[in-house]
Amino acid sequence: MDFLRRGFLTLALAAGLAAAVPAHADPQSIVVASTTSTEQSGLFKHILPLFKDKTGIEVKVVALGTGQALDAARRGDADVVLVHDRAAEDKFVAEGFSKARRDVMYNDFVVIGPKSDPAGIKGAGLQDAFKRLAETKAPFVSRGDRSGTHSAELRAWKEAGVDLAAQKGDWYRDVGQGMGPALNTASALNAYILADRGTWLSFKNRGDLAVLVEGDPKLFNPYGVMLVNPDKHPTVKVKEGQAFIDWLVSPEGQGAIASYKIGGEQLFFPSADKAGK
């Protein structure tokens, strides 16, 4: 009986230790903190199996708003971060949480709204469109989650001369969620929303919504990738994380990104040949 008891205790201890080992301990996986747009658009489901087949490394994605993804990386809860808010990314590097940023891809933002367009913004530039939205107090859904899309929306209000804190009311719905749930809310309310084109193209529950504003240079949406600095967090898997970054910016990875299409339309456009730091 003592022998059996010791055996059970040994097994329990081993199980407890295994449960306590963090994800970083698995040498064949890395954690990537990224945006909800890369996850909800379906891009990762398309490219990550290709990377794993090539390297044997599994990528575990934590999909958050850009601000939250960068915060997770600052805490050392990720090996790599892939996001889309250039100012926040540059700050992340300047703070020493990464040693370098690389351009990976881009798409663009679009302003979505009801086909009837009560605010009259169809075909307008971004600045004029947001002025009209504030003037008409047309229902508008904001992600409100410190994401790259949320940051772009806040910049648009500011550049349109709208004091959002003073002017927003019941017409402005701050949902604090990712792109997919925010689009669902906009569809249910028949409201306007700023969205990344990739998630919009993959979104099925469109209701009466359509793209009303696009093509303004201010809607350009670049994505960057960074390895978390191991000097800040020694648990970072430098070799595996750098392998993922190198693959993303390689001709093979860039080709995988370009090949992802929905209904024949490309969602993301490779940009690693551009200067990215």
CSV table of N, CA and C in Angstrom, one decimal, residues 5-86:
chain,number,residue,atom,x,y,z
A,5,ARG,N,0.8,4.2,-2.7
A,5,ARG,CA,0.6,5.5,-2.3
A,5,ARG,C,1.7,6.4,-2.8
A,6,ARG,N,2.9,5.9,-2.7
A,6,ARG,CA,4.1,6.7,-3.2
A,6,ARG,C,4.0,6.9,-4.7
A,7,GLY,N,3.5,5.9,-5.4
A,7,GLY,CA,3.3,6.0,-6.8
A,7,GLY,C,2.3,7.0,-7.2
A,8,PHE,N,1.2,7.0,-6.5
A,8,PHE,CA,0.1,8.0,-6.8
A,8,PHE,C,0.6,9.4,-6.5
A,9,LEU,N,1.4,9.6,-5.4
A,9,LEU,CA,1.9,10.9,-5.1
A,9,LEU,C,2.9,11.4,-6.1
A,10,THR,N,3.7,10.5,-6.6
A,10,THR,CA,4.7,10.8,-7.7
A,10,THR,C,3.9,11.3,-8.9
A,11,LEU,N,2.9,10.5,-9.3
A,11,LEU,CA,2.1,10.9,-10.5
A,11,LEU,C,1.4,12.2,-10.3
A,12,ALA,N,0.9,12.5,-9.1
A,12,ALA,CA,0.2,13.7,-8.9
A,12,ALA,C,1.1,14.9,-8.9
A,13,LEU,N,2.3,14.7,-8.3
A,13,LEU,CA,3.3,15.7,-8.4
A,13,LEU,C,3.8,16.0,-9.8
A,14,ALA,N,4.0,15.0,-10.6
A,14,ALA,CA,4.4,15.2,-12.0
A,14,ALA,C,3.3,15.9,-12.7
A,15,ALA,N,2.0,15.6,-12.5
A,15,ALA,CA,0.9,16.3,-13.2
A,15,ALA,C,0.9,17.7,-12.8
A,16,GLY,N,1.1,18.0,-11.5
A,16,GLY,CA,1.0,19.4,-11.0
A,16,GLY,C,2.1,20.2,-11.6
A,17,LEU,N,3.3,19.6,-11.7
A,17,LEU,CA,4.4,20.4,-12.3
A,17,LEU,C,4.2,20.6,-13.8
A,18,ALA,N,3.6,19.6,-14.5
A,18,ALA,CA,3.3,19.8,-15.9
A,18,ALA,C,2.3,20.9,-16.1
A,19,ALA,N,1.3,21.0,-15.2
A,19,ALA,CA,0.3,22.0,-15.3
A,19,ALA,C,0.9,23.4,-15.1
A,20,ALA,N,1.9,23.5,-14.2
A,20,ALA,CA,2.5,24.7,-13.8
A,20,ALA,C,3.5,25.3,-14.9
A,21,VAL,N,3.9,24.5,-15.8
A,21,VAL,CA,4.9,24.9,-16.8
A,21,VAL,C,4.2,25.9,-17.8
A,22,PRO,N,4.7,27.1,-18.0
A,22,PRO,CA,4.1,28.0,-18.9
A,22,PRO,C,4.2,27.6,-20.3
A,23,ALA,N,3.4,28.3,-21.2
A,23,ALA,CA,3.4,28.0,-22.6
A,23,ALA,C,4.8,28.1,-23.2
A,24,HIS,N,5.6,29.1,-22.7
A,24,HIS,CA,6.9,29.3,-23.2
A,24,HIS,C,7.8,28.1,-23.1
A,25,ALA,N,7.5,27.1,-22.3
A,25,ALA,CA,8.3,26.0,-22.1
A,25,ALA,C,8.3,25.0,-23.3
A,26,ASP,N,7.2,25.1,-24.1
A,26,ASP,CA,7.1,24.2,-25.3
A,26,ASP,C,8.0,24.8,-26.4
A,27,PRO,N,9.1,24.1,-26.7
A,27,PRO,CA,10.1,24.6,-27.7
A,27,PRO,C,9.5,24.6,-29.1
A,28,GLN,N,8.4,23.9,-29.4
A,28,GLN,CA,7.8,23.9,-30.7
A,28,GLN,C,6.6,24.8,-30.9
A,29,SER,N,6.5,25.8,-30.0
A,29,SER,CA,5.4,26.7,-30.2
A,29,SER,C,5.8,28.1,-29.7
A,30,ILE,N,5.2,29.1,-30.3
A,30,ILE,CA,5.4,30.5,-29.9
A,30,ILE,C,4.0,31.1,-29.7
A,31,VAL,N,4.0,32.2,-28.9
A,31,VAL,CA,2.8,33.0,-28.7
A,31,VAL,C,2.9,34.3,-29.5
A,32,VAL,N,1.9,34.6,-30.4
A,32,VAL,CA,1.9,35.8,-31.1
A,32,VAL,C,0.7,36.6,-30.7
A,33,ALA,N,1.0,37.8,-30.1
A,33,ALA,CA,-0.1,38.7,-29.8
A,33,ALA,C,-0.4,39.5,-31.0
A,34,SER,N,-1.7,39.5,-31.5
A,34,SER,CA,-2.0,40.1,-32.7
A,34,SER,C,-3.4,40.8,-32.6
A,35,THR,N,-3.8,41.3,-33.7
A,35,THR,CA,-5.1,42.0,-33.8
A,35,THR,C,-6.2,41.1,-34.1
A,36,THR,N,-7.4,41.6,-33.7
A,36,THR,CA,-8.6,40.7,-34.1
A,36,THR,C,-8.8,40.7,-35.6
A,37,SER,N,-8.3,41.7,-36.3
A,37,SER,CA,-8.5,41.8,-37.8
A,37,SER,C,-7.8,40.6,-38.5
A,38,THR,N,-6.6,40.3,-38.0
A,38,THR,CA,-5.8,39.2,-38.6
A,38,THR,C,-6.5,37.9,-38.3
A,39,GLU,N,-7.1,37.8,-37.1
A,39,GLU,CA,-7.7,36.5,-36.7
A,39,GLU,C,-9.1,36.4,-37.4
A,40,GLN,N,-9.9,37.4,-37.2
A,40,GLN,CA,-11.3,37.3,-37.7
A,40,GLN,C,-11.5,37.4,-39.2
A,41,SER,N,-10.5,37.9,-39.9
A,41,SER,CA,-10.5,37.9,-41.3
A,41,SER,C,-10.2,36.5,-41.9
A,42,GLY,N,-9.6,35.6,-41.1
A,42,GLY,CA,-9.3,34.3,-41.5
A,42,GLY,C,-7.8,34.2,-42.0
A,43,LEU,N,-7.1,35.3,-42.0
A,43,LEU,CA,-5.7,35.2,-42.5
A,43,LEU,C,-4.8,34.2,-41.8
A,44,PHE,N,-4.9,34.2,-40.5
A,44,PHE,CA,-4.0,33.3,-39.7
A,44,PHE,C,-4.4,31.8,-40.0
A,45,LYS,N,-5.7,31.5,-40.2
A,45,LYS,CA,-6.1,30.1,-40.5
A,45,LYS,C,-5.5,29.7,-41.9
A,46,HIS,N,-5.2,30.7,-42.7
A,46,HIS,CA,-4.7,30.4,-44.0
A,46,HIS,C,-3.2,30.2,-44.0
A,47,ILE,N,-2.5,31.1,-43.3
A,47,ILE,CA,-1.0,31.1,-43.4
A,47,ILE,C,-0.3,30.3,-42.3
A,48,LEU,N,-0.9,30.1,-41.1
A,48,LEU,CA,-0.1,29.4,-40.1
A,48,LEU,C,0.1,28.0,-40.3
A,49,PRO,N,-0.8,27.2,-40.9
A,49,PRO,CA,-0.5,25.8,-41.3
A,49,PRO,C,0.7,25.7,-42.2
A,50,LEU,N,0.8,26.7,-43.1
A,50,LEU,CA,1.9,26.7,-44.1
A,50,LEU,C,3.2,26.9,-43.3
A,51,PHE,N,3.3,27.8,-42.3
A,51,PHE,CA,4.5,28.0,-41.6
A,51,PHE,C,4.8,26.8,-40.7
A,52,LYS,N,3.8,26.1,-40.1
A,52,LYS,CA,4.1,24.9,-39.3
A,52,LYS,C,4.6,23.8,-40.2
A,53,ASP,N,4.0,23.6,-41.4
A,53,ASP,CA,4.5,22.6,-42.3
A,53,ASP,C,6.0,22.8,-42.6
A,54,LYS,N,6.4,24.1,-42.7
A,54,LYS,CA,7.7,24.4,-43.1
A,54,LYS,C,8.7,24.3,-42.0
A,55,THR,N,8.3,24.6,-40.8
A,55,THR,CA,9.3,24.7,-39.6
A,55,THR,C,9.0,23.7,-38.5
A,56,GLY,N,7.7,23.2,-38.4
A,56,GLY,CA,7.4,22.4,-37.3
A,56,GLY,C,7.0,23.2,-36.0
A,57,ILE,N,7.0,24.6,-36.2
A,57,ILE,CA,6.7,25.5,-35.1
A,57,ILE,C,5.2,25.8,-35.1
A,58,GLU,N,4.5,25.6,-34.0
A,58,GLU,CA,3.1,26.0,-33.9
A,58,GLU,C,3.0,27.4,-33.4
A,59,VAL,N,2.1,28.2,-34.0
A,59,VAL,CA,1.9,29.6,-33.5
A,59,VAL,C,0.6,29.6,-32.8
A,60,LYS,N,0.6,30.1,-31.5
A,60,LYS,CA,-0.6,30.2,-30.7
A,60,LYS,C,-0.9,31.7,-30.7
A,61,VAL,N,-2.0,32.1,-31.3
A,61,VAL,CA,-2.4,33.5,-31.5
A,61,VAL,C,-3.3,33.9,-30.3
A,62,VAL,N,-2.9,35.1,-29.8
A,62,VAL,CA,-3.8,35.8,-28.8
A,62,VAL,C,-4.3,37.0,-29.5
A,63,ALA,N,-5.6,37.0,-29.9
A,63,ALA,CA,-6.2,38.1,-30.7
A,63,ALA,C,-6.8,39.1,-29.8
A,64,LEU,N,-6.2,40.3,-29.9
A,64,LEU,CA,-6.7,41.4,-29.0
A,64,LEU,C,-6.7,42.7,-29.9
A,65,GLY,N,-7.2,43.8,-29.3
A,65,GLY,CA,-6.9,45.1,-30.0
A,65,GLY,C,-5.5,45.4,-29.9
A,66,THR,N,-5.0,46.2,-30.8
A,66,THR,CA,-3.5,46.5,-30.9
A,66,THR,C,-3.0,47.0,-29.6
A,67,GLY,N,-3.7,47.9,-28.9
A,67,GLY,CA,-3.1,48.4,-27.6
A,67,GLY,C,-3.0,47.3,-26.6
A,68,GLN,N,-4.0,46.4,-26.5
A,68,GLN,CA,-3.9,45.3,-25.6
A,68,GLN,C,-2.9,44.3,-26.0
A,69,ALA,N,-2.7,44.1,-27.3
A,69,ALA,CA,-1.7,43.1,-27.8
A,69,ALA,C,-0.3,43.7,-27.4
A,70,LEU,N,-0.1,44.9,-27.6
A,70,LEU,CA,1.2,45.5,-27.2
A,70,LEU,C,1.4,45.4,-25.7
A,71,ASP,N,0.4,45.6,-24.9
A,71,ASP,CA,0.5,45.5,-23.4
A,71,ASP,C,0.8,44.1,-23.0
A,72,ALA,N,0.2,43.1,-23.7
A,72,ALA,CA,0.6,41.7,-23.4
A,72,ALA,C,2.0,41.4,-23.7
A,73,ALA,N,2.5,42.0,-24.8
A,73,ALA,CA,3.9,41.8,-25.2
A,73,ALA,C,4.8,42.5,-24.1
A,74,ARG,N,4.4,43.7,-23.7
A,74,ARG,CA,5.2,44.4,-22.6
A,74,ARG,C,5.3,43.6,-21.4
A,75,ARG,N,4.3,42.8,-21.1
A,75,ARG,CA,4.3,41.9,-19.9
A,75,ARG,C,5.1,40.7,-20.1
A,76,GLY,N,5.5,40.4,-21.3
A,76,GLY,CA,6.2,39.2,-21.6
A,76,GLY,C,5.3,38.0,-21.9
A,77,ASP,N,4.0,38.3,-22.2
A,77,ASP,CA,3.1,37.2,-22.4
A,77,ASP,C,3.0,36.8,-23.9
A,78,ALA,N,4.0,37.3,-24.7
A,78,ALA,CA,4.0,36.9,-26.1
A,78,ALA,C,5.5,36.9,-26.5
A,79,ASP,N,5.8,36.2,-27.6
A,79,ASP,CA,7.1,36.2,-28.1
A,79,ASP,C,7.2,37.2,-29.3
A,80,VAL,N,6.1,37.3,-30.0
A,80,VAL,CA,6.1,38.1,-31.2
A,80,VAL,C,4.8,38.9,-31.1
A,81,VAL,N,4.8,40.2,-31.7
A,81,VAL,CA,3.6,41.0,-31.8
A,81,VAL,C,3.4,41.4,-33.2
A,82,LEU,N,2.2,41.3,-33.7
A,82,LEU,CA,1.9,41.7,-35.1
A,82,LEU,C,0.6,42.6,-35.1
A,83,VAL,N,0.8,43.9,-35.3
A,83,VAL,CA,-0.3,44.8,-35.1
A,83,VAL,C,-0.4,45.9,-36.2
A,84,HIS,N,-1.3,46.8,-36.0
A,84,HIS,CA,-1.5,47.9,-37.0
A,84,HIS,C,-1.8,49.2,-36.5
A,85,ASP,N,-0.8,49.8,-35.8
A,85,ASP,CA,-0.9,51.2,-35.3
A,85,ASP,C,0.5,51.7,-35.2
A,86,ARG,N,1.0,52.3,-36.3
A,86,ARG,CA,2.4,52.6,-36.5
A,86,ARG,C,2.9,53.5,-35.4
